């Protein structure tokens, strides 16, 4: 019986690299773009290994696995895999810890600059036929302001070196020694300290039970009304309803989100389907 690797979903134009590595080893590659839990179960139940991207590997999927030894995710986060169920089943879960490190760092800075310079607001005004420089008065320069990083993971480590214009860069990361944070020319800060009172706040933590909704109504209330929040990590880390209310009420300067929670994404998809 050949060794079977099931690919539940992928975003690449070709799986040639996987074929090139696995085919000489006699491995049978079974790729599919699964859209439901039932499709995932049908594909993976007799697989020896699973490669997945966005498909959710739930406890029910894992319970149906007969031969699986490893679940490997295309990417850094593993929040769409039920780790507890995999652990009970004796299945190893891995990721790609260096995936898109520079790209995420670049994107976080791009979102931050778009907020600070009001790029999207100005773009929308011009497209609507308005050219009013006065309405954009009050934009502050970056020099002399403080940047906060929630988690000094690999992506944000790229950011401090690119943020030479900041007066100081403050970091909250309970898993990194303060001396190591200082070595990156950043200042370690306690979560209960003044981190949330910064002008710019960028989130990079993985989604876990420890970090889910770590930025909620209470935390947002402690931020400056002129502050901006940038999230390029996972949607579930921020209470999206509380964030929307804070921005609408003017209690927060703005937010840039590269990610949304699964529940929010499902709602958007359902609304889009109804419109079509």
PDB file of C-alpha atoms in Angstrom:
ATOM      1  CA  UNK A   1       0.000   0.000   0.000  1.00  0.00           C
ATOM      2  CA  UNK A   2       1.448   3.376  -1.010  1.00  0.00           C
ATOM      3  CA  UNK A   3       1.931   6.274   1.363  1.00  0.00           C
ATOM      4  CA  UNK A   4      -0.896   8.759   0.768  1.00  0.00           C
ATOM      5  CA  UNK A   5      -0.656  12.512   1.267  1.00  0.00           C
ATOM      6  CA  UNK A   6      -4.004  14.318   1.072  1.00  0.00           C
ATOM      7  CA  UNK A   7      -4.065  18.051   0.279  1.00  0.00           C
ATOM      8  CA  UNK A   8      -7.351  19.478   1.525  1.00  0.00           C
ATOM      9  CA  UNK A   9      -6.935  22.864  -0.183  1.00  0.00           C
ATOM     10  CA  UNK A  10      -4.265  25.111  -1.651  1.00  0.00           C
ATOM     11  CA  UNK A  11      -3.808  28.564  -3.156  1.00  0.00           C
ATOM     12  CA  UNK A  12      -0.856  27.846  -5.420  1.00  0.00           C
ATOM     13  CA  UNK A  13      -1.124  27.730  -9.227  1.00  0.00           C
ATOM     14  CA  UNK A  14       0.772  24.433  -9.268  1.00  0.00           C
ATOM     15  CA  UNK A  15       1.611  21.544  -6.956  1.00  0.00           C
ATOM     16  CA  UNK A  16       4.706  20.702  -8.973  1.00  0.00           C
ATOM     17  CA  UNK A  17       7.081  21.249  -6.008  1.00  0.00           C
ATOM     18  CA  UNK A  18       5.148  18.730  -3.918  1.00  0.00           C
ATOM     19  CA  UNK A  19       5.094  16.258  -6.787  1.00  0.00           C
ATOM     20  CA  UNK A  20       8.812  16.720  -7.389  1.00  0.00           C
ATOM     21  CA  UNK A  21       9.666  15.946  -3.767  1.00  0.00           C
ATOM     22  CA  UNK A  22       7.151  13.188  -3.042  1.00  0.00           C
ATOM     23  CA  UNK A  23       6.809  11.249  -6.296  1.00  0.00           C
ATOM     24  CA  UNK A  24      10.362   9.784  -6.195  1.00  0.00           C
ATOM     25  CA  UNK A  25       9.533   8.450  -2.736  1.00  0.00           C
ATOM     26  CA  UNK A  26       6.562   6.533  -4.083  1.00  0.00           C
ATOM     27  CA  UNK A  27       4.083   8.825  -2.367  1.00  0.00           C
ATOM     28  CA  UNK A  28       0.581   9.209  -3.805  1.00  0.00           C
ATOM     29  CA  UNK A  29      -0.549  12.819  -3.747  1.00  0.00           C
ATOM     30  CA  UNK A  30      -4.304  13.400  -3.530  1.00  0.00           C
ATOM     31  CA  UNK A  31      -5.067  17.124  -3.986  1.00  0.00           C
ATOM     32  CA  UNK A  32      -8.535  18.596  -3.701  1.00  0.00           C
ATOM     33  CA  UNK A  33     -10.209  21.928  -2.971  1.00  0.00           C
ATOM     34  CA  UNK A  34     -12.483  20.804  -0.147  1.00  0.00           C
ATOM     35  CA  UNK A  35     -15.447  23.027   0.631  1.00  0.00           C
ATOM     36  CA  UNK A  36     -17.058  21.109   3.491  1.00  0.00           C
ATOM     37  CA  UNK A  37     -16.266  18.896   6.445  1.00  0.00           C
ATOM     38  CA  UNK A  38     -17.743  15.908   4.617  1.00  0.00           C
ATOM     39  CA  UNK A  39     -15.446  16.436   1.643  1.00  0.00           C
ATOM     40  CA  UNK A  40     -12.433  16.666   3.961  1.00  0.00           C
ATOM     41  CA  UNK A  41     -13.399  13.424   5.707  1.00  0.00           C
ATOM     42  CA  UNK A  42     -13.885  11.596   2.411  1.00  0.00           C
ATOM     43  CA  UNK A  43     -10.481  12.749   1.182  1.00  0.00           C
ATOM     44  CA  UNK A  44      -8.423  12.227   4.327  1.00  0.00           C
ATOM     45  CA  UNK A  45      -9.796   9.222   6.194  1.00  0.00           C
ATOM     46  CA  UNK A  46      -7.281   6.801   4.649  1.00  0.00           C
ATOM     47  CA  UNK A  47      -4.419   9.286   4.249  1.00  0.00           C
ATOM     48  CA  UNK A  48      -1.088   8.869   6.005  1.00  0.00           C
ATOM     49  CA  UNK A  49      -0.452  12.624   6.032  1.00  0.00           C
ATOM     50  CA  UNK A  50      -2.462  15.784   5.446  1.00  0.00           C
ATOM     51  CA  UNK A  51      -1.423  19.104   3.946  1.00  0.00           C
ATOM     52  CA  UNK A  52      -3.940  21.864   4.541  1.00  0.00           C
ATOM     53  CA  UNK A  53      -4.206  25.603   4.020  1.00  0.00           C
ATOM     54  CA  UNK A  54      -7.516  27.180   5.069  1.00  0.00           C
ATOM     55  CA  UNK A  55      -9.669  24.056   5.439  1.00  0.00           C
ATOM     56  CA  UNK A  56     -10.714  23.406   9.032  1.00  0.00           C
ATOM     57  CA  UNK A  57      -9.415  20.123  10.406  1.00  0.00           C
ATOM     58  CA  UNK A  58     -12.024  19.614  13.104  1.00  0.00           C
ATOM     59  CA  UNK A  59     -12.254  17.028  15.873  1.00  0.00           C
ATOM     60  CA  UNK A  60     -14.785  15.112  13.765  1.00  0.00           C
ATOM     61  CA  UNK A  61     -12.366  15.015  10.815  1.00  0.00           C
ATOM     62  CA  UNK A  62      -9.579  13.771  13.078  1.00  0.00           C
ATOM     63  CA  UNK A  63     -11.808  11.093  14.639  1.00  0.00           C
ATOM     64  CA  UNK A  64     -12.385   9.641  11.156  1.00  0.00           C
ATOM     65  CA  UNK A  65      -8.674   9.373  10.324  1.00  0.00           C
ATOM     66  CA  UNK A  66      -7.511   5.761  10.147  1.00  0.00           C
ATOM     67  CA  UNK A  67      -3.823   6.064   9.292  1.00  0.00           C
ATOM     68  CA  UNK A  68      -2.805   9.700   9.610  1.00  0.00           C
ATOM     69  CA  UNK A  69       0.488  10.419  11.345  1.00  0.00           C
ATOM     70  CA  UNK A  70       0.967  14.117  10.620  1.00  0.00           C
ATOM     71  CA  UNK A  71      -1.049  17.207   9.698  1.00  0.00           C
ATOM     72  CA  UNK A  72       1.116  19.915   8.129  1.00  0.00           C
ATOM     73  CA  UNK A  73      -0.264  23.380   7.488  1.00  0.00           C
ATOM     74  CA  UNK A  74       0.774  25.693   4.661  1.00  0.00           C
ATOM     75  CA  UNK A  75       1.512  28.736   6.821  1.00  0.00           C
ATOM     76  CA  UNK A  76       2.398  29.807  10.358  1.00  0.00           C
ATOM     77  CA  UNK A  77      -0.879  29.639  12.295  1.00  0.00           C
ATOM     78  CA  UNK A  78      -2.457  26.303  13.177  1.00  0.00           C
ATOM     79  CA  UNK A  79      -5.700  27.653  14.644  1.00  0.00           C
ATOM     80  CA  UNK A  80      -7.787  25.893  11.974  1.00  0.00           C
ATOM     81  CA  UNK A  81      -6.574  22.521  13.254  1.00  0.00           C
ATOM     82  CA  UNK A  82      -8.065  21.044  16.435  1.00  0.00           C
ATOM     83  CA  UNK A  83      -4.757  20.571  18.260  1.00  0.00           C
ATOM     84  CA  UNK A  84      -6.338  18.898  21.284  1.00  0.00           C
ATOM     85  CA  UNK A  85      -8.076  16.287  19.116  1.00  0.00           C
ATOM     86  CA  UNK A  86      -4.896  15.663  17.142  1.00  0.00           C
ATOM     87  CA  UNK A  87      -2.942  15.242  20.370  1.00  0.00           C
ATOM     88  CA  UNK A  88      -5.450  12.698  21.665  1.00  0.00           C
ATOM     89  CA  UNK A  89      -5.137  10.799  18.391  1.00  0.00           C
ATOM     90  CA  UNK A  90      -1.334  10.851  18.550  1.00  0.00           C
ATOM     91  CA  UNK A  91      -1.075  12.923  15.346  1.00  0.00           C
ATOM     92  CA  UNK A  92       1.736  15.444  14.972  1.00  0.00           C
ATOM     93  CA  UNK A  93       0.722  18.942  13.834  1.00  0.00           C
ATOM     94  CA  UNK A  94       3.325  21.106  12.103  1.00  0.00           C
ATOM     95  CA  UNK A  95       3.469  24.454  10.322  1.00  0.00           C
ATOM     96  CA  UNK A  96       5.810  26.571   8.177  1.00  0.00           C
ATOM     97  CA  UNK A  97       7.255  29.019  10.750  1.00  0.00           C
ATOM     98  CA  UNK A  98       9.113  31.172   8.210  1.00  0.00           C
ATOM     99  CA  UNK A  99       6.235  31.564   5.727  1.00  0.00           C
ATOM    100  CA  UNK A 100       5.823  35.131   4.344  1.00  0.00           C
ATOM    101  CA  UNK A 101       7.806  36.774   7.147  1.00  0.00           C
ATOM    102  CA  UNK A 102       8.946  39.778   5.136  1.00  0.00           C
ATOM    103  CA  UNK A 103       5.634  40.025   3.299  1.00  0.00           C
ATOM    104  CA  UNK A 104       3.615  40.281   6.524  1.00  0.00           C
ATOM    105  CA  UNK A 105       6.026  42.840   7.936  1.00  0.00           C
ATOM    106  CA  UNK A 106       5.762  44.890   4.721  1.00  0.00           C
ATOM    107  CA  UNK A 107       1.978  44.650   4.780  1.00  0.00           C
ATOM    108  CA  UNK A 108       1.690  45.717   8.424  1.00  0.00           C
ATOM    109  CA  UNK A 109       3.750  48.811   7.677  1.00  0.00           C
ATOM    110  CA  UNK A 110       1.732  49.508   4.524  1.00  0.00           C
ATOM    111  CA  UNK A 111      -1.531  49.368   6.492  1.00  0.00           C
ATOM    112  CA  UNK A 112      -0.079  51.561   9.203  1.00  0.00           C
ATOM    113  CA  UNK A 113       1.064  54.201   6.725  1.00  0.00           C
ATOM    114  CA  UNK A 114      -2.282  54.070   4.919  1.00  0.00           C
ATOM    115  CA  UNK A 115      -3.999  54.865   8.230  1.00  0.00           C
ATOM    116  CA  UNK A 116      -1.572  57.546   9.342  1.00  0.00           C
ATOM    117  CA  UNK A 117      -1.588  59.346   5.985  1.00  0.00           C
ATOM    118  CA  UNK A 118      -5.332  58.718   5.428  1.00  0.00           C
ATOM    119  CA  UNK A 119      -4.604  57.218   2.032  1.00  0.00           C
ATOM    120  CA  UNK A 120      -7.835  55.252   1.620  1.00  0.00           C
ATOM    121  CA  UNK A 121      -9.976  58.161   2.871  1.00  0.00           C
ATOM    122  CA  UNK A 122      -8.339  60.586   0.440  1.00  0.00           C
ATOM    123  CA  UNK A 123      -8.557  58.068  -2.386  1.00  0.00           C
ATOM    124  CA  UNK A 124     -12.269  57.581  -1.761  1.00  0.00           C
ATOM    125  CA  UNK A 125     -12.848  61.351  -1.699  1.00  0.00           C
ATOM    126  CA  UNK A 126     -11.084  61.866  -5.024  1.00  0.00           C
ATOM    127  CA  UNK A 127     -13.032  59.031  -6.639  1.00  0.00           C
ATOM    128  CA  UNK A 128     -16.218  60.686  -5.381  1.00  0.00           C
ATOM    129  CA  UNK A 129     -15.191  63.897  -7.124  1.00  0.00           C
ATOM    130  CA  UNK A 130     -13.914  65.800  -4.083  1.00  0.00           C
ATOM    131  CA  UNK A 131     -10.521  67.486  -3.849  1.00  0.00           C
ATOM    132  CA  UNK A 132     -10.366  69.125  -0.422  1.00  0.00           C
ATOM    133  CA  UNK A 133      -6.959  69.392   1.223  1.00  0.00           C
ATOM    134  CA  UNK A 134      -8.376  71.183   4.262  1.00  0.00           C
ATOM    135  CA  UNK A 135     -10.560  68.202   5.210  1.00  0.00           C
ATOM    136  CA  UNK A 136      -7.402  66.141   5.690  1.00  0.00           C
ATOM    137  CA  UNK A 137      -5.706  68.625   7.981  1.00  0.00           C
ATOM    138  CA  UNK A 138      -4.333  67.279  11.231  1.00  0.00           C
ATOM    139  CA  UNK A 139      -2.355  64.356   9.826  1.00  0.00           C
ATOM    140  CA  UNK A 140       0.602  63.837  12.132  1.00  0.00           C
ATOM    141  CA  UNK A 141       4.106  62.877  11.109  1.00  0.00           C
ATOM    142  CA  UNK A 142       5.529  59.581  12.359  1.00  0.00           C
ATOM    143  CA  UNK A 143       8.666  61.117  13.803  1.00  0.00           C
ATOM    144  CA  UNK A 144       8.461  61.355  17.573  1.00  0.00           C
ATOM    145  CA  UNK A 145       5.540  58.951  17.980  1.00  0.00           C
ATOM    146  CA  UNK A 146       5.550  55.546  19.648  1.00  0.00           C
ATOM    147  CA  UNK A 147       4.809  52.182  18.052  1.00  0.00           C
ATOM    148  CA  UNK A 148       3.554  49.209  20.054  1.00  0.00           C
ATOM    149  CA  UNK A 149       3.989  45.591  19.003  1.00  0.00           C
ATOM    150  CA  UNK A 150       1.927  42.809  20.524  1.00  0.00           C
ATOM    151  CA  UNK A 151       4.332  39.848  20.139  1.00  0.00           C
ATOM    152  CA  UNK A 152       7.849  40.247  18.785  1.00  0.00           C
ATOM    153  CA  UNK A 153       7.481  37.297  16.401  1.00  0.00           C
ATOM    154  CA  UNK A 154       9.506  36.937  13.233  1.00  0.00           C
ATOM    155  CA  UNK A 155       7.332  39.283  11.179  1.00  0.00           C
ATOM    156  CA  UNK A 156       7.383  42.244  13.568  1.00  0.00           C
ATOM    157  CA  UNK A 157      11.106  41.705  14.154  1.00  0.00           C
ATOM    158  CA  UNK A 158      11.476  42.954  10.601  1.00  0.00           C
ATOM    159  CA  UNK A 159       9.392  46.027  11.471  1.00  0.00           C
ATOM    160  CA  UNK A 160      11.585  47.687  14.131  1.00  0.00           C
ATOM    161  CA  UNK A 161      14.523  47.860  11.735  1.00  0.00           C
ATOM    162  CA  UNK A 162      12.259  49.576   9.179  1.00  0.00           C
ATOM    163  CA  UNK A 163      10.688  51.970  11.682  1.00  0.00           C
ATOM    164  CA  UNK A 164      13.648  54.247  12.309  1.00  0.00           C
ATOM    165  CA  UNK A 165      11.326  57.264  12.458  1.00  0.00           C
ATOM    166  CA  UNK A 166       9.651  56.169  15.696  1.00  0.00           C
ATOM    167  CA  UNK A 167      10.547  57.863  18.957  1.00  0.00           C
ATOM    168  CA  UNK A 168      10.365  54.464  20.644  1.00  0.00           C
ATOM    169  CA  UNK A 169       9.103  50.968  19.927  1.00  0.00           C
ATOM    170  CA  UNK A 170       7.414  49.222  22.824  1.00  0.00           C
ATOM    171  CA  UNK A 171       6.864  45.459  22.876  1.00  0.00           C
ATOM    172  CA  UNK A 172       4.713  43.089  24.877  1.00  0.00           C
ATOM    173  CA  UNK A 173       5.812  39.467  24.550  1.00  0.00           C
ATOM    174  CA  UNK A 174       5.737  37.282  27.687  1.00  0.00           C
ATOM    175  CA  UNK A 175       7.680  34.516  25.926  1.00  0.00           C
ATOM    176  CA  UNK A 176      10.781  36.552  25.087  1.00  0.00           C
ATOM    177  CA  UNK A 177      13.329  37.698  27.652  1.00  0.00           C
ATOM    178  CA  UNK A 178      13.403  41.487  28.099  1.00  0.00           C
ATOM    179  CA  UNK A 179      17.132  41.476  27.256  1.00  0.00           C
ATOM    180  CA  UNK A 180      16.375  39.967  23.843  1.00  0.00           C
ATOM    181  CA  UNK A 181      13.679  42.562  23.194  1.00  0.00           C
ATOM    182  CA  UNK A 182      16.154  45.293  24.153  1.00  0.00           C
ATOM    183  CA  UNK A 183      18.683  43.799  21.747  1.00  0.00           C
ATOM    184  CA  UNK A 184      16.257  44.697  18.942  1.00  0.00           C
ATOM    185  CA  UNK A 185      16.366  48.293  20.158  1.00  0.00           C
ATOM    186  CA  UNK A 186      12.861  47.949  21.555  1.00  0.00           C
ATOM    187  CA  UNK A 187      11.528  48.525  25.062  1.00  0.00           C
ATOM    188  CA  UNK A 188       9.802  45.593  26.820  1.00  0.00           C
ATOM    189  CA  UNK A 189       6.507  46.554  28.415  1.00  0.00           C
ATOM    190  CA  UNK A 190       4.001  44.802  30.647  1.00  0.00           C
ATOM    191  CA  UNK A 191       0.497  44.234  29.287  1.00  0.00           C
ATOM    192  CA  UNK A 192      -0.900  46.126  32.266  1.00  0.00           C
ATOM    193  CA  UNK A 193       1.424  49.051  31.549  1.00  0.00           C
ATOM    194  CA  UNK A 194       1.091  51.833  29.011  1.00  0.00           C
ATOM    195  CA  UNK A 195       1.263  49.663  25.877  1.00  0.00           C
ATOM    196  CA  UNK A 196      -2.381  50.278  25.053  1.00  0.00           C
ATOM    197  CA  UNK A 197      -1.924  54.048  25.337  1.00  0.00           C
ATOM    198  CA  UNK A 198       0.215  54.202  22.228  1.00  0.00           C
ATOM    199  CA  UNK A 199      -0.437  56.091  19.015  1.00  0.00           C
ATOM    200  CA  UNK A 200       0.131  53.024  16.824  1.00  0.00           C
ATOM    201  CA  UNK A 201      -0.486  49.428  17.859  1.00  0.00           C
ATOM    202  CA  UNK A 202       0.316  46.402  15.683  1.00  0.00           C
ATOM    203  CA  UNK A 203      -0.797  42.848  16.481  1.00  0.00           C
ATOM    204  CA  UNK A 204       1.205  39.762  15.530  1.00  0.00           C
ATOM    205  CA  UNK A 205       0.291  37.054  18.062  1.00  0.00           C
ATOM    206  CA  UNK A 206      -0.977  33.628  16.954  1.00  0.00           C
ATOM    207  CA  UNK A 207      -4.594  32.753  17.701  1.00  0.00           C
ATOM    208  CA  UNK A 208      -4.921  30.470  20.725  1.00  0.00           C
ATOM    209  CA  UNK A 209      -7.207  30.167  23.778  1.00  0.00           C
ATOM    210  CA  UNK A 210      -4.772  32.533  25.501  1.00  0.00           C
ATOM    211  CA  UNK A 211      -5.013  35.260  22.853  1.00  0.00           C
ATOM    212  CA  UNK A 212      -8.614  34.975  21.624  1.00  0.00           C
ATOM    213  CA  UNK A 213     -10.297  38.388  22.042  1.00  0.00           C
ATOM    214  CA  UNK A 214      -7.244  39.650  23.922  1.00  0.00           C
ATOM    215  CA  UNK A 215      -8.159  43.066  22.499  1.00  0.00           C
ATOM    216  CA  UNK A 216     -11.704  43.644  23.679  1.00  0.00           C
ATOM    217  CA  UNK A 217     -13.905  46.468  24.912  1.00  0.00           C
ATOM    218  CA  UNK A 218     -11.835  47.054  28.059  1.00  0.00           C
ATOM    219  CA  UNK A 219      -8.517  47.162  26.189  1.00  0.00           C
ATOM    220  CA  UNK A 220      -9.890  49.413  23.447  1.00  0.00           C
ATOM    221  CA  UNK A 221     -11.217  51.818  26.086  1.00  0.00           C
ATOM    222  CA  UNK A 222      -7.667  52.230  27.402  1.00  0.00           C
ATOM    223  CA  UNK A 223      -6.267  53.236  24.016  1.00  0.00           C
ATOM    224  CA  UNK A 224      -5.927  56.861  22.940  1.00  0.00           C
ATOM    225  CA  UNK A 225      -8.818  58.218  20.925  1.00  0.00           C
ATOM    226  CA  UNK A 226      -6.261  59.164  18.246  1.00  0.00           C
ATOM    227  CA  UNK A 227      -4.595  55.745  18.191  1.00  0.00           C
ATOM    228  CA  UNK A 228      -4.652  53.287  15.290  1.00  0.00           C
ATOM    229  CA  UNK A 229      -4.857  49.508  15.586  1.00  0.00           C
ATOM    230  CA  UNK A 230      -3.384  47.218  12.912  1.00  0.00           C
ATOM    231  CA  UNK A 231      -4.051  43.468  12.855  1.00  0.00           C
ATOM    232  CA  UNK A 232      -2.234  41.200  10.393  1.00  0.00           C
ATOM    233  CA  UNK A 233      -2.404  38.135  12.624  1.00  0.00           C
ATOM    234  CA  UNK A 234      -5.812  36.484  13.148  1.00  0.00           C
ATOM    235  CA  UNK A 235      -9.282  37.975  13.320  1.00  0.00           C
ATOM    236  CA  UNK A 236     -10.258  36.208  16.536  1.00  0.00           C
ATOM    237  CA  UNK A 237      -7.615  38.075  18.504  1.00  0.00           C
ATOM    238  CA  UNK A 238      -9.675  41.279  18.350  1.00  0.00           C
ATOM    239  CA  UNK A 239     -13.308  41.588  19.452  1.00  0.00           C
ATOM    240  CA  UNK A 240     -14.513  42.884  16.094  1.00  0.00           C
ATOM    241  CA  UNK A 241     -17.846  44.160  17.385  1.00  0.00           C
ATOM    242  CA  UNK A 242     -16.160  46.139  20.157  1.00  0.00           C
ATOM    243  CA  UNK A 243     -13.622  47.482  17.649  1.00  0.00           C
ATOM    244  CA  UNK A 244     -16.324  48.615  15.220  1.00  0.00           C
ATOM    245  CA  UNK A 245     -18.214  50.362  18.016  1.00  0.00           C
ATOM    246  CA  UNK A 246     -15.056  52.129  19.223  1.00  0.00           C
ATOM    247  CA  UNK A 247     -14.227  53.437  15.745  1.00  0.00           C
ATOM    248  CA  UNK A 248     -17.818  54.542  15.001  1.00  0.00           C
ATOM    249  CA  UNK A 249     -18.028  56.342  18.351  1.00  0.00           C
ATOM    250  CA  UNK A 250     -14.731  58.149  17.770  1.00  0.00           C
ATOM    251  CA  UNK A 251     -13.056  56.434  20.722  1.00  0.00           C
ATOM    252  CA  UNK A 252     -10.348  55.145  18.373  1.00  0.00           C
ATOM    253  CA  UNK A 253      -8.594  56.880  15.505  1.00  0.00           C
ATOM    254  CA  UNK A 254      -9.012  53.947  13.134  1.00  0.00           C
ATOM    255  CA  UNK A 255      -8.166  50.329  12.409  1.00  0.00           C
ATOM    256  CA  UNK A 256      -6.643  48.347   9.554  1.00  0.00           C
ATOM    257  CA  UNK A 257      -7.536  44.665   9.408  1.00  0.00           C
ATOM    258  CA  UNK A 258      -5.891  42.156   7.107  1.00  0.00           C
ATOM    259  CA  UNK A 259      -7.805  39.338   8.812  1.00  0.00           C
ATOM    260  CA  UNK A 260     -11.304  38.562  10.082  1.00  0.00           C
ATOM    261  CA  UNK A 261     -12.687  35.911  12.411  1.00  0.00           C
ATOM    262  CA  UNK A 262     -14.135  32.745  10.865  1.00  0.00           C
ATOM    263  CA  UNK A 263     -17.637  33.729  12.013  1.00  0.00           C
ATOM    264  CA  UNK A 264     -17.302  37.137  10.377  1.00  0.00           C
ATOM    265  CA  UNK A 265     -15.983  35.611   7.164  1.00  0.00           C
ATOM    266  CA  UNK A 266     -18.882  33.136   7.024  1.00  0.00           C
ATOM    267  CA  UNK A 267     -21.332  36.016   7.465  1.00  0.00           C
ATOM    268  CA  UNK A 268     -19.697  37.969   4.628  1.00  0.00           C
ATOM    269  CA  UNK A 269     -19.759  34.908   2.366  1.00  0.00           C
ATOM    270  CA  UNK A 270     -23.434  34.273   3.111  1.00  0.00           C
ATOM    271  CA  UNK A 271     -24.313  37.910   2.371  1.00  0.00           C
ATOM    272  CA  UNK A 272     -22.333  37.793  -0.877  1.00  0.00           C
ATOM    273  CA  UNK A 273     -24.153  34.636  -1.977  1.00  0.00           C
ATOM    274  CA  UNK A 274     -27.537  36.228  -1.286  1.00  0.00           C
ATOM    275  CA  UNK A 275     -26.637  39.229  -3.433  1.00  0.00           C
ATOM    276  CA  UNK A 276     -25.690  36.992  -6.349  1.00  0.00           C
TER     277      UNK A 276
END
